[in-house]
JSON list of C-alpha atoms in Angstrom, two decimals:
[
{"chain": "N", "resi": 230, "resn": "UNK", "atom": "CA", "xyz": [0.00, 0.00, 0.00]},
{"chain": "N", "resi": 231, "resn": "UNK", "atom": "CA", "xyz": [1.12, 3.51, -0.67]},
{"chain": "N", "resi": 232, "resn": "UNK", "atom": "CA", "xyz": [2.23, 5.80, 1.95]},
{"chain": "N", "resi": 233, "resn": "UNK", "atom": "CA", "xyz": [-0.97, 8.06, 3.01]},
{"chain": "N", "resi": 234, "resn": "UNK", "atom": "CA", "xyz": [-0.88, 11.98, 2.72]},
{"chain": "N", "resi": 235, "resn": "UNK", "atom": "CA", "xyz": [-2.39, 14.49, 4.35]},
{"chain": "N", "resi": 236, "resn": "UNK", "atom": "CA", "xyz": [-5.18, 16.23, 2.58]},
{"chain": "N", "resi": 237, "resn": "UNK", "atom": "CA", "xyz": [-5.78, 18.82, 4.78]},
{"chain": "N", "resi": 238, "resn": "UNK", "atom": "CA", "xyz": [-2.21, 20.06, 4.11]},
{"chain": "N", "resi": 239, "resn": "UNK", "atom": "CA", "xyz": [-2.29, 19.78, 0.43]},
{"chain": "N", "resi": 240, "resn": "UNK", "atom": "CA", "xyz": [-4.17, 22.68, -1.55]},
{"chain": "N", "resi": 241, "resn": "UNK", "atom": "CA", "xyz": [-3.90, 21.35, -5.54]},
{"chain": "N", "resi": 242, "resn": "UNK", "atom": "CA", "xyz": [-4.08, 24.02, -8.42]},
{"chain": "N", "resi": 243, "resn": "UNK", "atom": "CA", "xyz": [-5.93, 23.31, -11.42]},
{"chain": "N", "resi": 244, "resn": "UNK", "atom": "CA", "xyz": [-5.55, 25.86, -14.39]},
{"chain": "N", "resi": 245, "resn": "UNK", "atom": "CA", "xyz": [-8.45, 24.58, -16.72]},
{"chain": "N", "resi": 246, "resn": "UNK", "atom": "CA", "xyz": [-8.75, 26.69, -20.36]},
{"chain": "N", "resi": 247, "resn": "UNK", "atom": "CA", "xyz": [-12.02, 27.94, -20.31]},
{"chain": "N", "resi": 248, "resn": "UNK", "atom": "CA", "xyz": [-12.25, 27.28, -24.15]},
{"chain": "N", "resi": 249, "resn": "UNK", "atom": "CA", "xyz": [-10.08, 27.22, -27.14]},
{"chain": "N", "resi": 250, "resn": "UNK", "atom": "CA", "xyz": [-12.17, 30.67, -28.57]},
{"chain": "N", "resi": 251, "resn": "UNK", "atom": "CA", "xyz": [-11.66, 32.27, -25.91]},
{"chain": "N", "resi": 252, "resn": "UNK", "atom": "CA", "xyz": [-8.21, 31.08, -24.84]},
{"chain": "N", "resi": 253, "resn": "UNK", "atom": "CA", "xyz": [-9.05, 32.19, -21.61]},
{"chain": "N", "resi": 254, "resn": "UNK", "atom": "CA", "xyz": [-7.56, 30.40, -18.52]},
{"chain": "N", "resi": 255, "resn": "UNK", "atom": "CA", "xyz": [-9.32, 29.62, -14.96]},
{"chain": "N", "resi": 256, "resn": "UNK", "atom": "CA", "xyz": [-7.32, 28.85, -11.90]},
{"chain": "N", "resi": 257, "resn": "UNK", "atom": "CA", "xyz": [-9.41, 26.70, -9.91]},
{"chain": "N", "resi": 258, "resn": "UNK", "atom": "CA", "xyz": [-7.94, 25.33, -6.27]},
{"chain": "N", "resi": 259, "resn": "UNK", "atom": "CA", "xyz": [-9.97, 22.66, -3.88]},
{"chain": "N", "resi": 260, "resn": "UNK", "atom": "CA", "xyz": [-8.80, 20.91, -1.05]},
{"chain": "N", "resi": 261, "resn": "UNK", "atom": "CA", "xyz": [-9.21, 17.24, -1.75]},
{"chain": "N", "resi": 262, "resn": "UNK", "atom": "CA", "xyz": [-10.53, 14.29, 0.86]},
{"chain": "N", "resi": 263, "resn": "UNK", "atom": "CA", "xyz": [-9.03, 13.61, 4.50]},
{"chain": "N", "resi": 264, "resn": "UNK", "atom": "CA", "xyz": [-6.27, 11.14, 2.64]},
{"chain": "N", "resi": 265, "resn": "UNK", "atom": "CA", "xyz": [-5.26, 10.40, -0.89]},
{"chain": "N", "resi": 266, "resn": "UNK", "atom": "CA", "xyz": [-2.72, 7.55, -1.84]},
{"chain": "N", "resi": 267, "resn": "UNK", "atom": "CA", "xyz": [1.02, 8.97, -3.14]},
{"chain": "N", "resi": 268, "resn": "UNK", "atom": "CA", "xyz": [-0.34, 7.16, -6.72]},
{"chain": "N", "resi": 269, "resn": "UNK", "atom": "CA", "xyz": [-3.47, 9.38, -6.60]},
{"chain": "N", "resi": 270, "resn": "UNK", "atom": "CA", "xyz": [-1.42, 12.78, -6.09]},
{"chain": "N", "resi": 271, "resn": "UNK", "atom": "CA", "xyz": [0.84, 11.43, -8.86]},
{"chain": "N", "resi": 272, "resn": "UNK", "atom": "CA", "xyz": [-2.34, 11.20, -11.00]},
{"chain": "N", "resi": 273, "resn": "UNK", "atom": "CA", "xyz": [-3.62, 14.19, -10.16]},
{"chain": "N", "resi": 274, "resn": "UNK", "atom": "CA", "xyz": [-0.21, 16.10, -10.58]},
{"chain": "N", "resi": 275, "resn": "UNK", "atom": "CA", "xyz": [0.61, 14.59, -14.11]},
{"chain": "N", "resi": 276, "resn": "UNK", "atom": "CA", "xyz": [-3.15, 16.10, -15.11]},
{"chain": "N", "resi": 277, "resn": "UNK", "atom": "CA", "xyz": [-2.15, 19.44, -13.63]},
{"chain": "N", "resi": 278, "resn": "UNK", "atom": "CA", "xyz": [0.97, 19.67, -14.85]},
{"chain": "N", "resi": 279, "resn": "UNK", "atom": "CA", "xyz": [-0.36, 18.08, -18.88]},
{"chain": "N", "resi": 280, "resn": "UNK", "atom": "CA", "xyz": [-3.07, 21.07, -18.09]},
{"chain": "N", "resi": 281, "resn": "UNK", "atom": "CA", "xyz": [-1.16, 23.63, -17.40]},
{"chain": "N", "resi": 282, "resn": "UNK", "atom": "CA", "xyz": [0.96, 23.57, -20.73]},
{"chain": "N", "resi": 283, "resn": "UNK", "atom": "CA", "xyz": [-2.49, 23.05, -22.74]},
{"chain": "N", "resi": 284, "resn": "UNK", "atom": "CA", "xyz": [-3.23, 26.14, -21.34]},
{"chain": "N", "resi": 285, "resn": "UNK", "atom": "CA", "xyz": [0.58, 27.40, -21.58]},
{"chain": "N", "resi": 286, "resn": "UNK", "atom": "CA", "xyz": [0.11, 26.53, -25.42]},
{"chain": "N", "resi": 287, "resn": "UNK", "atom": "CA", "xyz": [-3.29, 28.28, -26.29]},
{"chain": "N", "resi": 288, "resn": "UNK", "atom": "CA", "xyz": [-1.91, 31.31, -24.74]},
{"chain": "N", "resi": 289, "resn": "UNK", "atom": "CA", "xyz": [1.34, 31.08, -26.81]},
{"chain": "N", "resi": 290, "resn": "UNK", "atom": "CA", "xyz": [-0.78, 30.23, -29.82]},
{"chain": "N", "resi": 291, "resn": "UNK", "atom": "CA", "xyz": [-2.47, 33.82, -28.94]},
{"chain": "N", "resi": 292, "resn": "UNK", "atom": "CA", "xyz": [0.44, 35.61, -28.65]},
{"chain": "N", "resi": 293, "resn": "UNK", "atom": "CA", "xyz": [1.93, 34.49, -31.88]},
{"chain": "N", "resi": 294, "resn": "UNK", "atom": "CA", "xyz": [-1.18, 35.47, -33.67]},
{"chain": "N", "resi": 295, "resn": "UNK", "atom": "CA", "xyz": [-0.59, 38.84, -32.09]},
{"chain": "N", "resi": 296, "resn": "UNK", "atom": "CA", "xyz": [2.71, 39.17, -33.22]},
{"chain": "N", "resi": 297, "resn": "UNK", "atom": "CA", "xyz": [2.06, 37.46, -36.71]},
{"chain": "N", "resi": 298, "resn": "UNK", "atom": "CA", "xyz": [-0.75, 39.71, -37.26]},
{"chain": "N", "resi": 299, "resn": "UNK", "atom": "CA", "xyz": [1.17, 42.93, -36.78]},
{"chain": "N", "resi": 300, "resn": "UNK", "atom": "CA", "xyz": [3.47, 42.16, -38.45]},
{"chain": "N", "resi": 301, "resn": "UNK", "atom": "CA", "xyz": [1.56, 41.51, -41.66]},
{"chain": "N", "resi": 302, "resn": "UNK", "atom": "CA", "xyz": [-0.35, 44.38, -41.04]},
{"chain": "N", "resi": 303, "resn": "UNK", "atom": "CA", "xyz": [-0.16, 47.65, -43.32]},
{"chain": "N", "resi": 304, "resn": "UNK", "atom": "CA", "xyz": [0.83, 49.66, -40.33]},
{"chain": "N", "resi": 305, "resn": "UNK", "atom": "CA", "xyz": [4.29, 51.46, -41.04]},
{"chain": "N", "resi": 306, "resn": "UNK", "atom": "CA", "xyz": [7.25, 50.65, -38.86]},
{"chain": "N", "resi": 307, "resn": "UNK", "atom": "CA", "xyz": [10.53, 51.51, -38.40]},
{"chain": "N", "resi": 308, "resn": "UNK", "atom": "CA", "xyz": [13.60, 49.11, -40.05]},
{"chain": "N", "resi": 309, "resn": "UNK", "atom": "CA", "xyz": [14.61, 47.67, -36.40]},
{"chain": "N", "resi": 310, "resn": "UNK", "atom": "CA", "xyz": [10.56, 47.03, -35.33]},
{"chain": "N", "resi": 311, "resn": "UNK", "atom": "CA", "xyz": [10.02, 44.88, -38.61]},
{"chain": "N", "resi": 312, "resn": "UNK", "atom": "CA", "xyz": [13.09, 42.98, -37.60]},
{"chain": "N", "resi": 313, "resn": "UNK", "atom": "CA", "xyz": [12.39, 42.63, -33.80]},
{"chain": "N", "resi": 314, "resn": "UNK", "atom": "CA", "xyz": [8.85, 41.35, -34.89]},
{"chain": "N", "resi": 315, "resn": "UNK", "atom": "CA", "xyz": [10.53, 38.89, -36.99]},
{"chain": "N", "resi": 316, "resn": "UNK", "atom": "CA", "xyz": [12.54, 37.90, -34.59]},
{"chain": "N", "resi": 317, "resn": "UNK", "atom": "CA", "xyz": [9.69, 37.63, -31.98]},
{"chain": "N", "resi": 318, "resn": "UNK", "atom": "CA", "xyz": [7.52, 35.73, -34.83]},
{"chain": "N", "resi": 319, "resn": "UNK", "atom": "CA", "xyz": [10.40, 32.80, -34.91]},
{"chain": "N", "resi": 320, "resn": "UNK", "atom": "CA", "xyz": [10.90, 33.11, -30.79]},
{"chain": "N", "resi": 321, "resn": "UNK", "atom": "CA", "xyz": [6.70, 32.30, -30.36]},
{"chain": "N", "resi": 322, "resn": "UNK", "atom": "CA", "xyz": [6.50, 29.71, -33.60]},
{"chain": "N", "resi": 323, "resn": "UNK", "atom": "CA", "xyz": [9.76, 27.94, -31.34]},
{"chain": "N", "resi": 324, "resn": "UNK", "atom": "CA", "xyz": [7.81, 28.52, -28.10]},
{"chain": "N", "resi": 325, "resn": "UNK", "atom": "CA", "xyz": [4.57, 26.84, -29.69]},
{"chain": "N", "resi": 326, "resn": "UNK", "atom": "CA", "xyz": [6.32, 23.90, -30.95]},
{"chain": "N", "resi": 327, "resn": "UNK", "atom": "CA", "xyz": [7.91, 23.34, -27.61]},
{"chain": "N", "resi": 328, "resn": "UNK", "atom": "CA", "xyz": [4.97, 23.52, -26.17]},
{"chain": "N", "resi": 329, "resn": "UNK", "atom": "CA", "xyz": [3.18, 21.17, -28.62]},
{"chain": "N", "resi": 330, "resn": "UNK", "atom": "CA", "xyz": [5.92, 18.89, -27.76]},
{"chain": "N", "resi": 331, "resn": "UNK", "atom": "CA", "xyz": [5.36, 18.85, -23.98]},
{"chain": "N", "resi": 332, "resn": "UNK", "atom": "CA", "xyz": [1.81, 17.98, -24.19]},
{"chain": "N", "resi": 333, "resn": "UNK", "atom": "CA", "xyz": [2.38, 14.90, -26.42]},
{"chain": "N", "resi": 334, "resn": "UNK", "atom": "CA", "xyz": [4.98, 13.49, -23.79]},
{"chain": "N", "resi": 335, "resn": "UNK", "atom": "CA", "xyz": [3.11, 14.28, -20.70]},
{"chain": "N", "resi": 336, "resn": "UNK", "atom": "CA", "xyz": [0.29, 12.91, -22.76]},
{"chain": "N", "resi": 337, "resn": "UNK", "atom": "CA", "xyz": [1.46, 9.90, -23.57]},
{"chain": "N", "resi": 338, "resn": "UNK", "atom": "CA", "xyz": [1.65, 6.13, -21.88]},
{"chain": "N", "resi": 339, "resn": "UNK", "atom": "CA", "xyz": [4.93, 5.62, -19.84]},
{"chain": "N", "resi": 340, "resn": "UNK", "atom": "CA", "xyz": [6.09, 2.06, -20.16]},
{"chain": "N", "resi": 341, "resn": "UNK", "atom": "CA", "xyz": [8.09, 1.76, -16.56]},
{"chain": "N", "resi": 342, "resn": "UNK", "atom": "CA", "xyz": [8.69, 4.60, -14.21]},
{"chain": "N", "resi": 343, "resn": "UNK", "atom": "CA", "xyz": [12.28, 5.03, -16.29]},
{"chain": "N", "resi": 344, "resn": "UNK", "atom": "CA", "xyz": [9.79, 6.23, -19.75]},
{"chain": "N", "resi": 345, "resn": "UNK", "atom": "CA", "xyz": [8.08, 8.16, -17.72]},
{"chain": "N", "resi": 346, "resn": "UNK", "atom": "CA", "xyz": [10.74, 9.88, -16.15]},
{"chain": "N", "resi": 347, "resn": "UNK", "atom": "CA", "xyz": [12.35, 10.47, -19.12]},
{"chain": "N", "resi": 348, "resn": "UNK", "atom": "CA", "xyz": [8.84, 11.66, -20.70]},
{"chain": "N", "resi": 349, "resn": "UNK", "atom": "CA", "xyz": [8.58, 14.47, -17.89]},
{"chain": "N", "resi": 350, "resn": "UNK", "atom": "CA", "xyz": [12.28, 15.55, -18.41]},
{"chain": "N", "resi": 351, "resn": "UNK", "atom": "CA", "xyz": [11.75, 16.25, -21.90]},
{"chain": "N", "resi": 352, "resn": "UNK", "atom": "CA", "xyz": [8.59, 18.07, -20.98]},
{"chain": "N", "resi": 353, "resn": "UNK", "atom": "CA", "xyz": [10.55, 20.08, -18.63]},
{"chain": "N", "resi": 354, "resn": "UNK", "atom": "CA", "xyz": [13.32, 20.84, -20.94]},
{"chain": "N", "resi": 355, "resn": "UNK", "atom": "CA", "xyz": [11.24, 22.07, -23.75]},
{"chain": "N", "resi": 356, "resn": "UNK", "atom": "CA", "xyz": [8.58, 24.34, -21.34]},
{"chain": "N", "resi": 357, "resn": "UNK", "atom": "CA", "xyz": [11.69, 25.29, -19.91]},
{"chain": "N", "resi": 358, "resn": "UNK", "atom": "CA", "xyz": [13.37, 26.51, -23.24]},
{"chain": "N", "resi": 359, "resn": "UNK", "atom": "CA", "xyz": [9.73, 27.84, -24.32]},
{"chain": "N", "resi": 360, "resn": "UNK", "atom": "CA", "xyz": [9.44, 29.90, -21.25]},
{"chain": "N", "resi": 361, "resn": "UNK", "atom": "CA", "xyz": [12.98, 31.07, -22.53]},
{"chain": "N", "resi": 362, "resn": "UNK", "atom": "CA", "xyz": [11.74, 32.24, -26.44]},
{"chain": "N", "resi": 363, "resn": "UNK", "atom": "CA", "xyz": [8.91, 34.12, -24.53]},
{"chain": "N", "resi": 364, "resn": "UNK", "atom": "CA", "xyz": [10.66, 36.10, -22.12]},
{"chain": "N", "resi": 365, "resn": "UNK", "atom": "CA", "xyz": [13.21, 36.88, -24.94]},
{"chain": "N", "resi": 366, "resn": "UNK", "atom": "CA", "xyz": [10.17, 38.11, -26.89]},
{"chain": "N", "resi": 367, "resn": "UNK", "atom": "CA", "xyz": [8.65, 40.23, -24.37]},
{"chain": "N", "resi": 368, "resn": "UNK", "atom": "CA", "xyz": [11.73, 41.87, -23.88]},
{"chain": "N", "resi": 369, "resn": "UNK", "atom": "CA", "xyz": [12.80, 42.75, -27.85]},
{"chain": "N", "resi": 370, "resn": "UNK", "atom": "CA", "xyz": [9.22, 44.18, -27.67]},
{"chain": "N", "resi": 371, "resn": "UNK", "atom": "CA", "xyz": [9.58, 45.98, -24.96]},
{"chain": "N", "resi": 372, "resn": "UNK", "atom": "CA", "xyz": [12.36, 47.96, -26.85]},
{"chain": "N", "resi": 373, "resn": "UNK", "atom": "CA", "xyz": [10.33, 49.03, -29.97]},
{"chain": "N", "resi": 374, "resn": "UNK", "atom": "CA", "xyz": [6.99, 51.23, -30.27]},
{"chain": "N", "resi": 375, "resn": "UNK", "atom": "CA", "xyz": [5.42, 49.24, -32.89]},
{"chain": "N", "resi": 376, "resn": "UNK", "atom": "CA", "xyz": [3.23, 52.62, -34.04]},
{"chain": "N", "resi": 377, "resn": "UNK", "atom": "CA", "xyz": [1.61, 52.18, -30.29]},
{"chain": "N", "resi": 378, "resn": "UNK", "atom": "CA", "xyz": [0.74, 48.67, -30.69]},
{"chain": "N", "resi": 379, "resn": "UNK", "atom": "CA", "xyz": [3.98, 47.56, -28.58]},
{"chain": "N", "resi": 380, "resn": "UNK", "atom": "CA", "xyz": [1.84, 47.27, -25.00]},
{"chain": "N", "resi": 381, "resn": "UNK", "atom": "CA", "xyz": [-1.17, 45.26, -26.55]},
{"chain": "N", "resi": 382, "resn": "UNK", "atom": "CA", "xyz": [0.99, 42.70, -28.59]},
{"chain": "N", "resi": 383, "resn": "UNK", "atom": "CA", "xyz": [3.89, 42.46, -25.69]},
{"chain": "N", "resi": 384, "resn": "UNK", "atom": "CA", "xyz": [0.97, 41.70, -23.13]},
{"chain": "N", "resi": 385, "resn": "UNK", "atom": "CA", "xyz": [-0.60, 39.03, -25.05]},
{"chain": "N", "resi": 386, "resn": "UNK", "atom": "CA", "xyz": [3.46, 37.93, -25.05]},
{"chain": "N", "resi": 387, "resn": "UNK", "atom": "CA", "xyz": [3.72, 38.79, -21.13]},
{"chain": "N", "resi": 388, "resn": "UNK", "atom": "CA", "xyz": [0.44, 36.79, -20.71]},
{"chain": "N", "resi": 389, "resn": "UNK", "atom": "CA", "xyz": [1.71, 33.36, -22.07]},
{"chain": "N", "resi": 390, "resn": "UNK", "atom": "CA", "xyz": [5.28, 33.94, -20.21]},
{"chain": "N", "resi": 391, "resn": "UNK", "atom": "CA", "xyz": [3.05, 33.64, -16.94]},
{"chain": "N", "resi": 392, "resn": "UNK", "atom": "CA", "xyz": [1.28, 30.28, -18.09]},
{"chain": "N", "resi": 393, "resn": "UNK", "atom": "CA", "xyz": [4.24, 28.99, -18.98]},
{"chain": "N", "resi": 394, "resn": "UNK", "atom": "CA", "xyz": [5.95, 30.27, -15.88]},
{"chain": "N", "resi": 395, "resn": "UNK", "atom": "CA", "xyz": [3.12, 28.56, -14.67]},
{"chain": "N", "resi": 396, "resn": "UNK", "atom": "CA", "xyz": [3.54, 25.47, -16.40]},
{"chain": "N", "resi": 397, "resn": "UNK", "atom": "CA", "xyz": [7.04, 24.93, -15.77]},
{"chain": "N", "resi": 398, "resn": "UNK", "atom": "CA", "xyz": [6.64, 24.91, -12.11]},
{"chain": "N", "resi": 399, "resn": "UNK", "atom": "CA", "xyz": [3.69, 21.91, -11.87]},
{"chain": "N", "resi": 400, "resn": "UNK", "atom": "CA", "xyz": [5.81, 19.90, -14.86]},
{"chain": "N", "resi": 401, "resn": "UNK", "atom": "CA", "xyz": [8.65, 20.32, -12.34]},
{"chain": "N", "resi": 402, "resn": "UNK", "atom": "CA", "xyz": [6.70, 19.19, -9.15]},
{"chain": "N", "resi": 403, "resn": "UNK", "atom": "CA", "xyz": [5.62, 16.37, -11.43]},
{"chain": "N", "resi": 404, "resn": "UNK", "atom": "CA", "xyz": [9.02, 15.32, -11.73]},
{"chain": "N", "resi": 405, "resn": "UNK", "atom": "CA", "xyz": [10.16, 15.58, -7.98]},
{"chain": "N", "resi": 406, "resn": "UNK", "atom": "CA", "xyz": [7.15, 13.38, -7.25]},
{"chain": "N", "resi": 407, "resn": "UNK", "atom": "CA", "xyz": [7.99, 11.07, -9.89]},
{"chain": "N", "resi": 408, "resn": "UNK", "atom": "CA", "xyz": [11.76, 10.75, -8.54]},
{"chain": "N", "resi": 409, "resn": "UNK", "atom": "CA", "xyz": [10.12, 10.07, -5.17]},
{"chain": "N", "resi": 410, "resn": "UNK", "atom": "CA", "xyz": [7.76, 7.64, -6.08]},
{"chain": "N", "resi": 411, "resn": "UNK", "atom": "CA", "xyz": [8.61, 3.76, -4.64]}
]
């Protein structure tokens, strides 16, 4: 039998995405039953953690749009801002991928605790490295006016560095309580 913890001193997080239209993310916390096995908070932590970068991706899906969009727009910038938007196009497309990558490995069927380990390292690795592309992005655009679109498109940019941030930190907690697990 698993070792027994304490509900009443565990408060879980679950970031759910309200829809993929809206792209809009809820952050929901309960406090679960009087005990839960380690195997059930391992279950529950993988979901949190596989939820997190869904929601992690939708909002770096946004942001590239954002980015994308202005910079395909008629709207006449300067020589640098046309190449700080390109650069920030290619930073979100990598973030996005990474992303994309993460949920198909935290997604997936572990064979032995080994895969699975290895499954959440890559996870963390790549939301790691996407977290990375985003904060690089949000600060290029921080640098540039973009004819007074800069706060607008860098916020959407700002907004998916958080769920990432976000992200990074339950994929992480996933693998401590992997490492920990008999």
């Amino acid at each position: 039998m698993a070792p027994r913890i304490s509900a009443s001193a565990i408060t879980l997080l679950i970031i759910l995405a309200s829809s993929a239209a809206t792209e809009e993310a809820r952050l929901h916390s309960y406090e679960t039953a009087d005990f839960i096995s380690t195997s059930k908070v391992q279950s529950n932590t993988k979901k949190l953690a596989k939820d997190a970068v869904s929601v992690s991706l939708a909002h770096a899906k946004s942001a590239l749009a954002a980015v994308s969009s202005l910079a395909e727009s008629a709207i006449a910038l300067k020589p640098g801002e046309t190449v700080v938007l390109s650069d920030c196009g290619t930073m979100m497309g990598d973030s996005v991928q990474k992303l994309q990558k993460s949920e198909n490995e935290l997604g997936g069927s572990a064979k032995d605790r080994e895969d699975a380990n290895e499954r959440v390292q890559n996870a963390l690795t790549w939301v790691s490295t996407a977290l990375t592309d985003e904060n690089m992005c949000a600060d290029e655009l921080g640098r540039v006016d973009l004819a007074g679109k800069r706060d607008t498109v860098r916020g959407r940019v700002v907004k998916a560095a958080k769920h990432t941030s976000n992200a990074l930190a339950l994929v992480s907690n996933l693998a401590s309580s992997i490492g920990k697990s008999p």
